[in-house]
Backbone as numpy.savetxt, mean C-alpha at the origin, in Angstrom:
# Nx Ny Nz CAx CAy CAz Cx Cy Cz
-4.99 -6.69 -10.07 -4.97 -7.28 -8.73 -6.33 -7.18 -8.05
-6.67 -8.21 -7.32 -7.98 -8.31 -6.72 -8.10 -7.57 -5.39
-7.00 -7.34 -4.71 -7.07 -6.71 -3.39 -7.60 -5.28 -3.51
-8.57 -4.95 -2.67 -9.19 -3.62 -2.70 -8.17 -2.51 -2.53
-7.17 -2.71 -1.67 -6.21 -1.66 -1.38 -5.31 -1.34 -2.56
-5.16 -2.26 -3.49 -4.34 -2.01 -4.68 -5.02 -0.97 -5.56
-6.33 -1.11 -5.73 -7.08 -0.13 -6.52 -6.96 1.25 -5.90
-7.12 1.33 -4.60 -7.01 2.62 -3.91 -5.59 3.17 -4.02
-4.60 2.30 -3.91 -3.20 2.74 -4.01 -2.90 3.27 -5.41
-3.38 2.60 -6.43 -3.14 3.08 -7.79 -3.83 4.41 -8.05
-5.02 4.58 -7.48 -5.69 5.88 -7.58 -4.86 6.95 -6.88
-4.33 6.62 -5.70 -3.51 7.58 -4.95 -2.26 7.95 -5.73
-1.59 6.99 -6.34 -0.41 7.27 -7.17 -0.80 8.22 -8.30
-1.91 7.95 -8.95 -2.37 8.79 -10.06 -2.63 10.22 -9.60
-3.31 10.36 -8.48 -3.62 11.69 -7.96 -2.36 12.41 -7.49
-1.46 11.69 -6.87 -0.22 12.30 -6.39 0.61 12.81 -7.56
0.63 12.07 -8.65 1.39 12.49 -9.84 0.82 13.75 -10.49
-0.45 14.03 -10.26 -1.06 15.25 -10.80 -0.59 16.49 -10.05
-0.04 16.30 -8.86 0.43 17.43 -8.07 -0.70 18.37 -7.71
-0.47 19.67 -7.85 -1.45 20.69 -7.48 -2.72 20.61 -8.34
-2.65 19.94 -9.48 -3.83 19.81 -10.33 -4.85 18.80 -9.79
-4.46 18.02 -8.81 -5.38 17.05 -8.22 -6.28 17.74 -7.21
-7.55 17.45 -7.25 -8.45 18.02 -6.24 -8.16 17.45 -4.86
-7.33 16.40 -4.80 -6.95 15.76 -3.54 -5.57 16.18 -3.06
-4.96 17.14 -3.72 -3.57 17.49 -3.42 -3.36 17.93 -1.97
-4.31 18.65 -1.39 -4.14 19.08 0.00 -4.16 17.89 0.96
-5.04 16.94 0.70 -5.08 15.73 1.53 -3.79 14.93 1.35
-3.39 14.75 0.12 -2.18 13.97 -0.17 -0.96 14.60 0.50
-0.91 15.93 0.54 0.21 16.62 1.18 0.28 16.33 2.68
-0.84 15.96 3.28 -0.87 15.65 4.71 -0.40 14.24 5.03
-0.34 13.39 4.03 0.08 12.00 4.26 1.58 11.96 4.57
1.99 11.05 5.45 3.42 10.94 5.73 4.19 10.53 4.49
5.38 11.07 4.33 6.19 10.72 3.17 7.01 9.46 3.41
7.17 9.12 4.67 7.91 7.90 5.03 7.17 7.16 6.14
7.37 5.88 6.18 6.80 5.05 7.23 7.95 4.37 7.96
7.77 4.13 9.25 8.83 3.45 10.01 8.32 2.12 10.57
7.40 1.53 9.86 6.84 0.25 10.29 7.85 -0.88 10.08
7.62 -2.02 10.70 8.55 -3.16 10.51 8.75 -3.56 9.05
7.82 -3.22 8.18 7.98 -3.50 6.76 9.28 -2.92 6.23
9.71 -1.80 6.80 10.89 -1.09 6.32 12.17 -1.45 7.08
12.05 -2.26 8.07 13.23 -2.66 8.84 14.11 -3.58 8.02
15.39 -3.61 8.33 16.28 -4.58 7.70 15.94 -5.97 8.25
16.42 -7.01 7.58 16.19 -8.35 8.09 16.81 -8.53 9.47
17.96 -7.93 9.69 18.62 -8.03 11.01 17.75 -7.37 12.08
17.20 -6.20 11.78 16.32 -5.53 12.74 15.06 -6.34 12.99
14.54 -6.92 11.94 13.33 -7.73 12.06 13.59 -8.95 12.95
14.73 -9.57 12.77 15.07 -10.74 13.59 15.19 -10.38 15.07
15.57 -9.14 15.36 15.67 -8.70 16.75 14.30 -8.60 17.42
13.28 -8.54 16.63 11.93 -8.48 17.17 11.63 -9.73 18.00
12.19 -10.84 17.59 12.08 -12.10 18.34 10.62 -12.51 18.59
9.76 -12.21 17.64 8.37 -12.64 17.72 8.00 -13.23 16.36
8.18 -14.54 16.21 8.01 -15.20 14.90 6.72 -14.86 14.15
5.56 -14.76 14.80 4.35 -14.42 14.02 4.45 -13.05 13.34
5.04 -12.07 14.02 5.18 -10.74 13.44 6.21 -10.75 12.31
7.31 -11.43 12.53 8.35 -11.53 11.50 7.78 -12.20 10.25
7.03 -13.26 10.45 6.41 -13.97 9.33 5.41 -13.07 8.60
4.62 -12.32 9.35 3.63 -11.43 8.73 4.31 -10.35 7.88
5.41 -9.80 8.37 6.13 -8.78 7.62 6.71 -9.38 6.34
7.29 -10.55 6.45 7.86 -11.18 5.26 6.78 -11.55 4.24
5.63 -11.96 4.72 4.52 -12.24 3.81 4.05 -10.97 3.11
3.98 -9.86 3.86 3.57 -8.59 3.26 4.58 -8.14 2.22
5.86 -8.28 2.52 6.89 -7.92 1.54 6.74 -8.74 0.26
6.51 -10.04 0.41 6.35 -10.91 -0.76 5.09 -10.52 -1.54
4.01 -10.23 -0.83 2.77 -9.82 -1.48 2.97 -8.52 -2.25
3.60 -7.52 -1.63 3.83 -6.24 -2.29 4.73 -6.41 -3.52
5.72 -7.27 -3.43 6.61 -7.52 -4.57 5.81 -8.15 -5.72
4.97 -9.11 -5.39 4.14 -9.77 -6.40 3.17 -8.79 -7.04
2.54 -7.96 -6.22 1.60 -6.97 -6.74 2.32 -6.00 -7.67
3.50 -5.55 -7.27 4.26 -4.63 -8.13 4.58 -5.27 -9.47
4.99 -6.52 -9.47 5.29 -7.21 -10.73 4.07 -7.27 -11.62
2.92 -7.61 -11.05 1.70 -7.73 -11.85 1.22 -6.37 -12.35
1.31 -5.36 -11.51 0.86 -4.03 -11.92 1.76 -3.46 -13.00
3.07 -3.58 -12.83 3.98 -3.01 -13.84 3.90 -3.76 -15.17
3.54 -5.02 -15.13 3.38 -5.76 -16.38 2.21 -5.21 -17.20
1.22 -4.63 -16.50 0.04 -4.11 -17.18 0.03 -2.59 -17.28
1.01 -1.93 -16.69 1.00 -0.47 -16.62 1.44 0.19 -17.91
0.93 1.37 -18.14 1.32 2.18 -19.30 2.49 3.10 -18.97
2.71 3.35 -17.69 3.78 4.26 -17.26 4.63 3.54 -16.21
5.90 3.90 -16.10 6.76 3.27 -15.11 6.24 3.52 -13.69
6.43 2.54 -12.84 5.99 2.63 -11.45 7.04 1.96 -10.58
7.72 2.76 -9.78 8.77 2.24 -8.91 8.14 1.48 -7.75
8.81 0.42 -7.28 8.26 -0.35 -6.15 7.99 0.53 -4.93
8.88 1.47 -4.65 8.72 2.32 -3.46 7.47 3.18 -3.57
7.18 3.66 -4.77 6.01 4.51 -4.97 4.73 3.72 -4.73
4.67 2.51 -5.28 3.49 1.67 -5.09 3.40 1.19 -3.65
4.52 0.79 -3.07 4.50 0.32 -1.68 3.98 1.41 -0.75
4.46 2.62 -0.95 4.01 3.73 -0.10 2.51 3.94 -0.25
2.02 3.92 -1.46 0.59 4.11 -1.69 -0.22 2.97 -1.09
0.27 1.74 -1.18 -0.45 0.62 -0.57 -0.46 0.75 0.95
0.67 1.19 1.52 0.71 1.39 2.97 -0.27 2.49 3.39
-0.36 3.55 2.62 -1.30 4.62 2.94 -2.73 4.08 2.89
-3.04 3.31 1.87 -4.38 2.74 1.75 -4.69 1.81 2.92
-3.75 0.96 3.26 -3.98 -0.01 4.33 -4.04 0.63 5.71
-3.40 1.78 5.88 -3.38 2.41 7.19 -4.46 3.48 7.36
-5.16 3.81 6.29 -6.14 4.88 6.38 -7.53 4.51 5.86
-7.69 3.30 5.43 -8.98 2.84 4.92 -9.13 1.36 5.28
-10.33 0.86 5.12 -10.55 -0.56 5.39 -11.64 -1.08 4.48
-11.60 -2.37 4.29 -12.59 -3.05 3.47 -13.78 -3.40 4.35
-14.94 -3.37 3.80 -16.11 -3.79 4.56 -17.02 -4.61 3.66
-17.89 -5.32 4.29 -18.81 -6.17 3.54 -20.20 -6.00 4.14
-21.16 -5.73 3.29 -22.54 -5.67 3.72 -23.27 -6.83 3.06
-23.80 -7.73 3.88 -24.50 -8.88 3.29 -25.68 -8.43 2.44
-25.94 -9.15 1.36 -27.04 -8.76 0.47 -28.37 -8.66 1.19
-28.57 -9.41 2.27 -29.85 -9.39 2.99 -30.00 -8.18 3.91
-28.96 -7.38 4.07 -29.05 -6.23 4.96 -29.94 -5.15 4.35
-30.85 -4.66 5.13 -31.75 -3.60 4.68 -31.25 -2.28 5.27
-30.37 -1.63 4.53 -29.84 -0.36 5.01 -30.49 0.81 4.33
């Protein structure tokens, strides 16, 4: 998958599976185990939001995550549950961001 957050999510899944053997285990332990964002709402709850752009965005994210999971599991060596990948992608998207530095920038 081309999305930057997928790479970070897969790394997070890998590190989380290592448990205490991961040098990132203390950080990973601080991450929430559950999210209560609209992504997790039922369709009925989502419809109560009554804001079509938000409802559409959530449904698009669900479809994207489903597609990413299908593509990742097709290439994976080990089983990966949708919930595990979804959680890792949510962690990546809520705690990191993509940036772009133009080639002409002199940093």
